[in-house]
PDB file of C-alpha atoms and ligand atoms in Angstrom:
ATOM      1  CA  MET A 247     -13.633  -1.756   8.314  1.00 94.00           C
ATOM      2  CA  LEU A 248     -10.196  -0.754   7.055  1.00 98.00           C
ATOM      3  CA  GLU A 249      -7.888  -2.987   5.064  1.00 98.00           C
ATOM      4  CA  VAL A 250      -4.376  -1.874   4.210  1.00 98.00           C
ATOM      5  CA  GLN A 251      -3.128  -4.191   1.494  1.00 98.00           C
ATOM      6  CA  ASP A 252       0.553  -4.436   0.578  1.00 98.00           C
ATOM      7  CA  VAL A 253       1.046  -0.668   0.674  1.00 98.00           C
ATOM      8  CA  HIS A 254       4.222   1.020  -0.543  1.00 98.00           C
ATOM      9  CA  LEU A 255       5.063   4.700  -0.101  1.00 98.00           C
ATOM     10  CA  HIS A 256       8.038   6.717  -1.330  1.00 98.00           C
ATOM     11  CA  TYR A 257       9.478  10.109  -0.422  1.00 97.00           C
ATOM     12  CA  GLY A 258      11.399  10.722  -3.622  1.00 96.00           C
ATOM     13  CA  ALA A 259      13.834   7.815  -3.798  1.00 95.00           C
ATOM     14  CA  ALA A 260      13.343   6.880  -0.127  1.00 97.00           C
ATOM     15  CA  HIS A 261      11.141   3.812   0.262  1.00 97.00           C
ATOM     16  CA  ALA A 262       9.297   4.511   3.542  1.00 98.00           C
ATOM     17  CA  LEU A 263       6.590   1.796   3.438  1.00 98.00           C
ATOM     18  CA  ARG A 264       7.514  -1.592   1.990  1.00 98.00           C
ATOM     19  CA  GLY A 265       4.463  -3.771   1.535  1.00 98.00           C
ATOM     20  CA  VAL A 266       2.482  -2.996   4.697  1.00 98.00           C
ATOM     21  CA  SER A 267      -0.752  -4.927   5.349  1.00 98.00           C
ATOM     22  CA  LEU A 268      -3.051  -4.339   8.305  1.00 97.00           C
ATOM     23  CA  ALA A 269      -6.763  -4.467   9.185  1.00 97.00           C
ATOM     24  CA  CYS A 270      -8.860  -2.438  11.634  1.00 97.00           C
ATOM     25  CA  GLN A 271     -12.333  -3.482  12.843  1.00 97.00           C
ATOM     26  CA  PRO A 272     -15.091  -1.457  14.514  1.00 97.00           C
ATOM     27  CA  GLY A 273     -15.031  -1.768  18.306  1.00 97.00           C
ATOM     28  CA  GLN A 274     -11.360  -2.702  18.279  1.00 98.00           C
ATOM     29  CA  VAL A 275      -8.116  -0.921  18.971  1.00 98.00           C
ATOM     30  CA  THR A 276      -5.179  -1.817  16.732  1.00 98.00           C
ATOM     31  CA  CYS A 277      -1.874  -0.667  18.225  1.00 98.00           C
ATOM     32  CA  LEU A 278       0.956   0.165  15.858  1.00 98.00           C
ATOM     33  CA  MET A 279       4.360   0.259  17.494  1.00 96.00           C
ATOM     34  CA  GLY A 280       7.960   0.685  16.450  1.00 95.00           C
ATOM     35  CA  ARG A 281      10.970   2.921  16.862  1.00 95.00           C
ATOM     36  CA  ASN A 282      11.360   6.476  15.604  1.00 94.00           C
ATOM     37  CA  GLY A 283      11.470   6.771  11.834  1.00 96.00           C
ATOM     38  CA  VAL A 284      10.168   3.274  10.952  1.00 97.00           C
ATOM     39  CA  GLY A 285       7.151   4.632   9.037  1.00 98.00           C
ATOM     40  CA  LYS A 286       4.248   4.779  11.516  1.00 98.00           C
ATOM     41  CA  THR A 287       3.193   8.313  10.651  1.00 98.00           C
ATOM     42  CA  SER A 288       3.762   7.604   6.961  1.00 98.00           C
ATOM     43  CA  LEU A 289       1.221   4.781   7.199  1.00 98.00           C
ATOM     44  CA  LEU A 290      -1.366   7.049   8.826  1.00 98.00           C
ATOM     45  CA  ARG A 291      -0.726   9.716   6.183  1.00 98.00           C
ATOM     46  CA  ALA A 292      -1.216   7.099   3.477  1.00 98.00           C
ATOM     47  CA  ILE A 293      -4.517   5.961   5.036  1.00 98.00           C
ATOM     48  CA  MET A 294      -5.736   9.559   5.336  1.00 98.00           C
ATOM     49  CA  GLY A 295      -4.697  10.379   1.754  1.00 98.00           C
ATOM     50  CA  GLN A 296      -2.153  12.990   2.791  1.00 97.00           C
ATOM     51  CA  HIS A 297       0.580  11.239   0.824  1.00 97.00           C
ATOM     52  CA  ALA A 298       0.084   9.154  -2.313  1.00 97.00           C
ATOM     53  CA  ILE A 299       0.948   5.480  -2.122  1.00 97.00           C
ATOM     54  CA  SER A 300       3.141   3.952  -4.797  1.00 97.00           C
ATOM     55  CA  GLY A 301       1.734   0.427  -4.589  1.00 97.00           C
ATOM     56  CA  GLY A 302      -0.950  -1.684  -2.940  1.00 98.00           C
ATOM     57  CA  ALA A 303      -4.411  -0.530  -1.852  1.00 98.00           C
ATOM     58  CA  ILE A 304      -6.253   1.041   1.046  1.00 98.00           C
ATOM     59  CA  VAL A 305      -9.757  -0.389   1.222  1.00 98.00           C
ATOM     60  CA  TRP A 306     -12.519   1.165   3.288  1.00 98.00           C
ATOM     61  CA  ASP A 307     -15.873  -0.607   3.694  1.00 95.00           C
ATOM     62  CA  GLY A 308     -14.950  -2.895   0.808  1.00 96.00           C
ATOM     63  CA  LYS A 309     -14.032  -0.113  -1.641  1.00 96.00           C
ATOM     64  CA  PRO A 310     -10.473   0.953  -2.550  1.00 97.00           C
ATOM     65  CA  LEU A 311      -9.920   4.622  -1.656  1.00 97.00           C
ATOM     66  CA  GLY A 312      -7.637   5.018  -4.694  1.00 95.00           C
ATOM     67  CA  SER A 313      -6.256   8.545  -4.931  1.00 94.00           C
ATOM     68  CA  SER A 314      -9.159  10.278  -3.181  1.00 96.00           C
ATOM     69  CA  PRO A 315      -8.069  13.404  -1.288  1.00 97.00           C
ATOM     70  CA  PRO A 316      -8.130  13.766   2.520  1.00 95.00           C
ATOM     71  CA  TYR A 317     -11.389  15.789   2.587  1.00 93.00           C
ATOM     72  CA  ASP A 318     -13.143  12.998   0.711  1.00 95.00           C
ATOM     73  CA  ARG A 319     -11.820  10.402   3.175  1.00 96.00           C
ATOM     74  CA  ALA A 320     -12.899  12.646   6.070  1.00 94.00           C
ATOM     75  CA  ARG A 321     -16.394  12.674   4.589  1.00 93.00           C
ATOM     76  CA  LYS A 322     -16.322   8.885   4.426  1.00 95.00           C
ATOM     77  CA  GLY A 323     -15.690   8.738   8.181  1.00 95.00           C
ATOM     78  CA  LEU A 324     -11.895   8.768   8.539  1.00 97.00           C
ATOM     79  CA  ALA A 325     -10.370  11.140  11.105  1.00 96.00           C
ATOM     80  CA  MET A 326      -6.836  11.655  12.300  1.00 96.00           C
ATOM     81  CA  VAL A 327      -5.351  13.106  15.472  1.00 97.00           C
ATOM     82  CA  PRO A 328      -1.934  14.094  14.131  1.00 94.00           C
ATOM     83  CA  GLN A 329       1.392  13.651  15.871  1.00 94.00           C
ATOM     84  CA  GLY A 330       2.204  16.928  17.605  1.00 88.00           C
ATOM     85  CA  ARG A 331      -1.530  17.713  17.836  1.00 90.00           C
ATOM     86  CA  GLU A 332      -1.641  20.595  15.327  1.00 93.00           C
ATOM     87  CA  ILE A 333      -4.318  22.569  17.097  1.00 94.00           C
ATOM     88  CA  PHE A 334      -4.761  26.221  16.100  1.00 96.00           C
ATOM     89  CA  PRO A 335      -2.994  28.284  18.793  1.00 96.00           C
ATOM     90  CA  LEU A 336      -4.763  31.571  18.061  1.00 97.00           C
ATOM     91  CA  LEU A 337      -8.279  30.115  17.891  1.00 97.00           C
ATOM     92  CA  THR A 338     -10.225  29.468  21.076  1.00 97.00           C
ATOM     93  CA  VAL A 339     -10.882  25.944  22.309  1.00 98.00           C
ATOM     94  CA  GLY A 340     -14.474  26.262  21.068  1.00 97.00           C
ATOM     95  CA  GLU A 341     -13.332  27.463  17.641  1.00 97.00           C
ATOM     96  CA  ASN A 342     -10.773  24.654  17.423  1.00 97.00           C
ATOM     97  CA  LEU A 343     -13.567  22.147  18.062  1.00 97.00           C
ATOM     98  CA  GLN A 344     -15.717  23.857  15.426  1.00 95.00           C
ATOM     99  CA  THR A 345     -13.015  23.404  12.780  1.00 94.00           C
ATOM    100  CA  GLY A 346     -14.114  19.747  12.949  1.00 90.00           C
ATOM    101  CA  PHE A 347     -17.465  20.810  11.453  1.00 92.00           C
ATOM    102  CA  ALA A 348     -15.928  21.371   7.996  1.00 87.00           C
ATOM    103  CA  GLY A 349     -17.865  19.432   5.377  1.00 82.00           C
ATOM    104  CA  LEU A 350     -20.470  18.144   7.858  1.00 86.00           C
ATOM    105  CA  PRO A 351     -24.176  18.669   7.115  1.00 87.00           C
ATOM    106  CA  SER A 352     -25.621  21.480   9.252  1.00 89.00           C
ATOM    107  CA  SER A 353     -27.700  18.988  11.273  1.00 89.00           C
ATOM    108  CA  GLU A 354     -24.443  17.432  12.534  1.00 88.00           C
ATOM    109  CA  ARG A 355     -22.688  20.679  13.385  1.00 92.00           C
ATOM    110  CA  THR A 356     -22.855  20.181  17.136  1.00 92.00           C
ATOM    111  CA  ILE A 357     -20.185  19.150  19.598  1.00 94.00           C
ATOM    112  CA  PRO A 358     -21.103  15.708  20.973  1.00 93.00           C
ATOM    113  CA  ASP A 359     -21.732  15.754  24.763  1.00 94.00           C
ATOM    114  CA  ASP A 360     -19.245  12.960  25.347  1.00 94.00           C
ATOM    115  CA  VAL A 361     -16.357  15.224  24.272  1.00 96.00           C
ATOM    116  CA  PHE A 362     -16.948  17.308  27.408  1.00 97.00           C
ATOM    117  CA  GLU A 363     -17.740  14.270  29.555  1.00 96.00           C
ATOM    118  CA  LEU A 364     -14.387  12.713  28.637  1.00 96.00           C
ATOM    119  CA  PHE A 365     -12.447  15.966  28.758  1.00 96.00           C
ATOM    120  CA  PRO A 366     -14.204  18.375  31.180  1.00 96.00           C
ATOM    121  CA  ILE A 367     -11.259  20.772  30.990  1.00 95.00           C
ATOM    122  CA  LEU A 368     -12.282  21.637  27.416  1.00 96.00           C
ATOM    123  CA  LYS A 369     -15.651  22.906  28.655  1.00 96.00           C
ATOM    124  CA  GLN A 370     -13.977  24.952  31.386  1.00 96.00           C
ATOM    125  CA  MET A 371     -11.531  26.446  28.884  1.00 96.00           C
ATOM    126  CA  LEU A 372     -13.922  26.884  25.945  1.00 97.00           C
ATOM    127  CA  GLY A 373     -13.099  30.571  25.495  1.00 97.00           C
ATOM    128  CA  ARG A 374      -9.338  30.298  26.016  1.00 97.00           C
ATOM    129  CA  ARG A 375      -6.897  30.234  23.122  1.00 97.00           C
ATOM    130  CA  GLY A 376      -5.579  26.851  22.070  1.00 96.00           C
ATOM    131  CA  GLY A 377      -2.022  28.115  22.471  1.00 96.00           C
ATOM    132  CA  ASP A 378      -2.671  28.844  26.180  1.00 95.00           C
ATOM    133  CA  LEU A 379      -3.389  25.161  26.922  1.00 95.00           C
ATOM    134  CA  SER A 380      -0.795  22.731  28.264  1.00 94.00           C
ATOM    135  CA  GLY A 381       0.483  20.040  25.907  1.00 94.00           C
ATOM    136  CA  GLY A 382      -1.814  17.472  27.506  1.00 95.00           C
ATOM    137  CA  GLN A 383      -4.825  19.753  27.237  1.00 96.00           C
ATOM    138  CA  GLN A 384      -3.990  20.401  23.572  1.00 96.00           C
ATOM    139  CA  GLN A 385      -3.914  16.644  23.005  1.00 96.00           C
ATOM    140  CA  GLN A 386      -7.368  16.343  24.569  1.00 97.00           C
ATOM    141  CA  LEU A 387      -8.521  19.160  22.305  1.00 97.00           C
ATOM    142  CA  ALA A 388      -7.119  17.403  19.229  1.00 97.00           C
ATOM    143  CA  ILE A 389      -8.974  14.200  20.164  1.00 97.00           C
ATOM    144  CA  GLY A 390     -12.152  16.197  20.846  1.00 97.00           C
ATOM    145  CA  ARG A 391     -11.860  17.881  17.452  1.00 96.00           C
ATOM    146  CA  ALA A 392     -11.655  14.479  15.765  1.00 96.00           C
ATOM    147  CA  MET A 393     -14.653  13.202  17.783  1.00 96.00           C
ATOM    148  CA  VAL A 394     -16.717  16.147  16.536  1.00 95.00           C
ATOM    149  CA  ARG A 395     -16.645  14.434  13.146  1.00 93.00           C
ATOM    150  CA  ARG A 396     -18.218  11.273  14.627  1.00 94.00           C
ATOM    151  CA  PRO A 397     -15.656   9.191  12.729  1.00 96.00           C
ATOM    152  CA  LYS A 398     -15.900   5.506  11.913  1.00 97.00           C
ATOM    153  CA  LEU A 399     -12.116   5.197  11.796  1.00 98.00           C
ATOM    154  CA  LEU A 400      -9.999   7.156  14.251  1.00 98.00           C
ATOM    155  CA  LEU A 401      -6.244   7.379  13.636  1.00 98.00           C
ATOM    156  CA  LEU A 402      -4.288   8.480  16.715  1.00 98.00           C
ATOM    157  CA  ASP A 403      -0.601   9.279  16.215  1.00 97.00           C
ATOM    158  CA  GLU A 404       1.298   9.002  19.524  1.00 96.00           C
ATOM    159  CA  PRO A 405      -1.332  10.731  21.679  1.00 96.00           C
ATOM    160  CA  THR A 406       0.740  10.205  24.844  1.00 95.00           C
ATOM    161  CA  GLU A 407       3.980  11.665  23.445  1.00 93.00           C
ATOM    162  CA  GLY A 408       5.323  14.271  25.867  1.00 91.00           C
ATOM    163  CA  ILE A 409       2.144  14.247  27.964  1.00 92.00           C
ATOM    164  CA  GLN A 410       1.980  14.243  31.781  1.00 92.00           C
ATOM    165  CA  PRO A 411       0.840  10.968  33.419  1.00 92.00           C
ATOM    166  CA  SER A 412      -2.481  12.256  34.814  1.00 92.00           C
ATOM    167  CA  ILE A 413      -3.608  13.264  31.318  1.00 93.00           C
ATOM    168  CA  ILE A 414      -2.297  10.028  29.776  1.00 95.00           C
ATOM    169  CA  ILE A 415      -4.737   8.218  32.079  1.00 94.00           C
ATOM    170  CA  GLN A 416      -7.634  10.364  30.862  1.00 94.00           C
ATOM    171  CA  ILE A 417      -6.656   9.758  27.239  1.00 96.00           C
ATOM    172  CA  GLY A 418      -6.547   6.023  27.937  1.00 97.00           C
ATOM    173  CA  HIS A 419     -10.054   6.193  29.426  1.00 96.00           C
ATOM    174  CA  ALA A 420     -11.282   8.086  26.374  1.00 97.00           C
ATOM    175  CA  ILE A 421      -9.886   5.469  23.972  1.00 97.00           C
ATOM    176  CA  GLU A 422     -11.399   2.709  26.116  1.00 97.00           C
ATOM    177  CA  TYR A 423     -14.786   4.479  26.054  1.00 97.00           C
ATOM    178  CA  LEU A 424     -14.677   4.910  22.266  1.00 97.00           C
ATOM    179  CA  ARG A 425     -13.721   1.268  21.802  1.00 97.00           C
ATOM    180  CA  LYS A 426     -16.584   0.085  24.009  1.00 96.00           C
ATOM    181  CA  ARG A 427     -19.056   2.247  22.127  1.00 95.00           C
ATOM    182  CA  GLY A 428     -18.327  -0.144  19.278  1.00 95.00           C
ATOM    183  CA  ASP A 429     -19.074   2.085  16.280  1.00 94.00           C
ATOM    184  CA  MET A 430     -15.501   3.086  15.559  1.00 97.00           C
ATOM    185  CA  ALA A 431     -12.307   1.332  14.510  1.00 98.00           C
ATOM    186  CA  ILE A 432      -9.250   2.799  16.234  1.00 98.00           C
ATOM    187  CA  LEU A 433      -5.673   2.692  14.953  1.00 98.00           C
ATOM    188  CA  LEU A 434      -3.366   3.839  17.732  1.00 98.00           C
ATOM    189  CA  VAL A 435       0.306   4.583  17.126  1.00 98.00           C
ATOM    190  CA  GLU A 436       2.005   4.236  20.484  1.00 95.00           C
ATOM    191  CA  GLN A 437       5.553   4.129  21.865  1.00 91.00           C
ATOM    192  CA  TYR A 438       4.672   3.201  25.473  1.00 91.00           C
ATOM    193  CA  PHE A 439       4.360  -0.556  25.804  1.00 93.00           C
ATOM    194  CA  GLU A 440       2.058  -0.570  28.866  1.00 93.00           C
ATOM    195  CA  PHE A 441      -0.350   1.934  27.353  1.00 95.00           C
ATOM    196  CA  ALA A 442      -0.483  -0.083  24.123  1.00 95.00           C
ATOM    197  CA  ARG A 443      -0.933  -3.420  25.882  1.00 94.00           C
ATOM    198  CA  ASP A 444      -3.748  -2.135  28.098  1.00 95.00           C
ATOM    199  CA  LEU A 445      -5.747  -0.943  25.092  1.00 96.00           C
ATOM    200  CA  ALA A 446      -4.836  -3.234  22.194  1.00 97.00           C
ATOM    201  CA  ASP A 447      -7.168  -5.821  20.727  1.00 97.00           C
ATOM    202  CA  THR A 448      -4.644  -6.428  17.971  1.00 97.00           C
ATOM    203  CA  PHE A 449      -1.160  -5.059  17.388  1.00 97.00           C
ATOM    204  CA  ALA A 450       1.528  -4.648  14.767  1.00 97.00           C
ATOM    205  CA  VAL A 451       5.188  -3.713  15.116  1.00 97.00           C
ATOM    206  CA  MET A 452       7.060  -1.952  12.314  1.00 97.00           C
ATOM    207  CA  GLU A 453      10.703  -1.857  11.469  1.00 96.00           C
ATOM    208  CA  ARG A 454      12.193   0.018   8.494  1.00 96.00           C
ATOM    209  CA  GLY A 455       8.910   0.340   6.622  1.00 98.00           C
ATOM    210  CA  GLU A 456       7.738  -3.228   7.203  1.00 98.00           C
ATOM    211  CA  ILE A 457       5.526  -5.003   9.708  1.00 97.00           C
ATOM    212  CA  VAL A 458       7.755  -7.481  11.521  1.00 96.00           C
ATOM    213  CA  MET A 459       5.337  -8.723  14.199  1.00 96.00           C
ATOM    214  CA  ALA A 460       1.536  -8.752  14.431  1.00 96.00           C
ATOM    215  CA  GLY A 461      -1.221 -10.570  16.247  1.00 96.00           C
ATOM    216  CA  ASN A 462      -3.822 -10.416  18.989  1.00 96.00           C
ATOM    217  CA  ARG A 463      -3.273  -8.904  22.404  1.00 93.00           C
ATOM    218  CA  ALA A 464      -2.617 -12.387  23.848  1.00 92.00           C
ATOM    219  CA  ASP A 465       0.310 -12.771  21.436  1.00 92.00           C
ATOM    220  CA  MET A 466       2.061  -9.588  22.618  1.00 92.00           C
ATOM    221  CA  ASP A 467       5.523 -10.759  23.647  1.00 90.00           C
ATOM    222  CA  GLU A 468       6.759  -7.954  25.866  1.00 91.00           C
ATOM    223  CA  ASP A 469      10.488  -8.620  25.451  1.00 91.00           C
ATOM    224  CA  ARG A 470      10.347  -8.954  21.683  1.00 90.00           C
ATOM    225  CA  ILE A 471       8.180  -5.882  21.272  1.00 92.00           C
ATOM    226  CA  ARG A 472      10.237  -3.763  23.660  1.00 91.00           C
ATOM    227  CA  ALA A 473      13.308  -4.653  21.615  1.00 88.00           C
ATOM    228  CA  ASN A 474      11.548  -2.846  18.734  1.00 86.00           C
ATOM    229  CA  MET A 475      10.525   0.265  20.654  1.00 83.00           C
ATOM    230  CA  SER A 476      12.370   3.495  21.474  1.00 75.00           C
ATOM    231  CA  VAL A 477      10.951   4.037  24.992  1.00 68.00           C
TER     232      VAL A 477
HETATM  233  N1  ATP B 925       8.099  14.455   4.172  1.00 74.50           N
HETATM  234  C1  ATP B 925       9.134  13.598   4.164  1.00 74.50           C
HETATM  235  N2  ATP B 925      10.090  13.666   3.224  1.00 74.50           N
HETATM  236  C2  ATP B 925      11.140  12.801   3.217  1.00 74.50           C
HETATM  237  N3  ATP B 925      11.310  11.807   4.113  1.00 74.50           N
HETATM  238  C3  ATP B 925      10.380  11.699   5.073  1.00 74.50           C
HETATM  239  C4  ATP B 925       9.250  12.581   5.156  1.00 74.50           C
HETATM  240  N4  ATP B 925       8.501  12.210   6.234  1.00 74.50           N
HETATM  241  C5  ATP B 925       9.142  11.160   6.777  1.00 74.50           C
HETATM  242  N5  ATP B 925      10.266  10.848   6.091  1.00 74.50           N
HETATM  243  C6  ATP B 925      11.170   9.733   6.388  1.00 74.50           C
HETATM  244  O1  ATP B 925      10.438   8.522   6.277  1.00 74.50           O
HETATM  245  C7  ATP B 925      10.781   7.625   7.318  1.00 74.50           C
HETATM  246  C8  ATP B 925       9.543   7.279   8.142  1.00 74.50           C
HETATM  247  O2  ATP B 925       9.104   8.452   8.835  1.00 74.50           O
HETATM  248  P1  ATP B 925       7.803   8.472   9.736  1.00 74.50           P
HETATM  249  O3  ATP B 925       7.572   9.884  10.147  1.00 74.50           O
HETATM  250  O4  ATP B 925       6.708   7.776   9.041  1.00 74.50           O
HETATM  251  O5  ATP B 925       8.291   7.608  10.987  1.00 74.50           O
HETATM  252  P2  ATP B 925       7.600   7.356  12.404  1.00 74.50           P
HETATM  253  O6  ATP B 925       7.634   5.890  12.636  1.00 74.50           O
HETATM  254  O7  ATP B 925       6.299   8.051  12.479  1.00 74.50           O
HETATM  255  O8  ATP B 925       8.645   8.049  13.411  1.00 74.50           O
HETATM  256  P3  ATP B 925       8.393   8.787  14.840  1.00 74.50           P
HETATM  257  O9  ATP B 925       8.241   7.704  15.850  1.00 74.50           O
HETATM  258  O10 ATP B 925       9.646   9.571  15.063  1.00 74.50           O
HETATM  259  O11 ATP B 925       7.194   9.646  14.703  1.00 74.50           O
HETATM  260  C9  ATP B 925      11.870   8.306   8.123  1.00 74.50           C
HETATM  261  O12 ATP B 925      13.112   7.845   7.642  1.00 74.50           O
HETATM  262  C10 ATP B 925      11.695   9.763   7.812  1.00 74.50           C
HETATM  263  O13 ATP B 925      12.920  10.460   7.903  1.00 74.50           O
HETATM  264 MG1   MG B 926       5.567   9.513  13.678  1.00 74.50          MG
END
């Protein structure tokens, strides 16, 4: 389980996270919402260790992660699907998936079958270059690459951003499947209210580096949340 406790983060003098607290449990989806520039990606980067925090703590399985680097957090079971996907355009789909093997023991260097069950297009396009895929297919590839690591915490940064509706549905099914499997906590940054509401067990809404609303799915007040979203 993940606990974010009163976390602050600065970019130089800019105070991007101002005392953020949040928890993520296995078998649950936590949806993080909020307008552009409120600090959603900054929070994921803080959790993954890609940017140092300037106050508070990030606690994983009861132990503070301190200043441990991203590769150490990846080894502990944290994985991120970054905003904008960041797949390798010149590597094939298969090679992109294999980049997820980094740091895994050789016994675990296999692509789990469910990656191809959830995203059959990746099997069909295994030998094609990542850059030849559509945006939606690249998003599926980025999720598949994270699943290769068999993470215990999956951070998804706006996986539906700029993606066609038919693929959004498949991504929703994949998140639902991973939630039901129960061995993974999922933190989903999302700008589409319906997508977030359909998947969320718990939610939080950010504004200017702070969480201004949080609760269980039943507490999601559509009007109030929409007033804090860009789309
Ligand atoms: N590397 C950086 N250096 C300086 N400022 C940054 C950096 N990254 C983000 N910021 C600023 O920090 C604030 C939070 O940015 P962040 O990317 O976390 O927002 P976000 O909620 O993910 O936005 P979006 O919905 O557009 O992805 C913004 O004001 C942004 O301009
Ligand atoms: Mg962002």
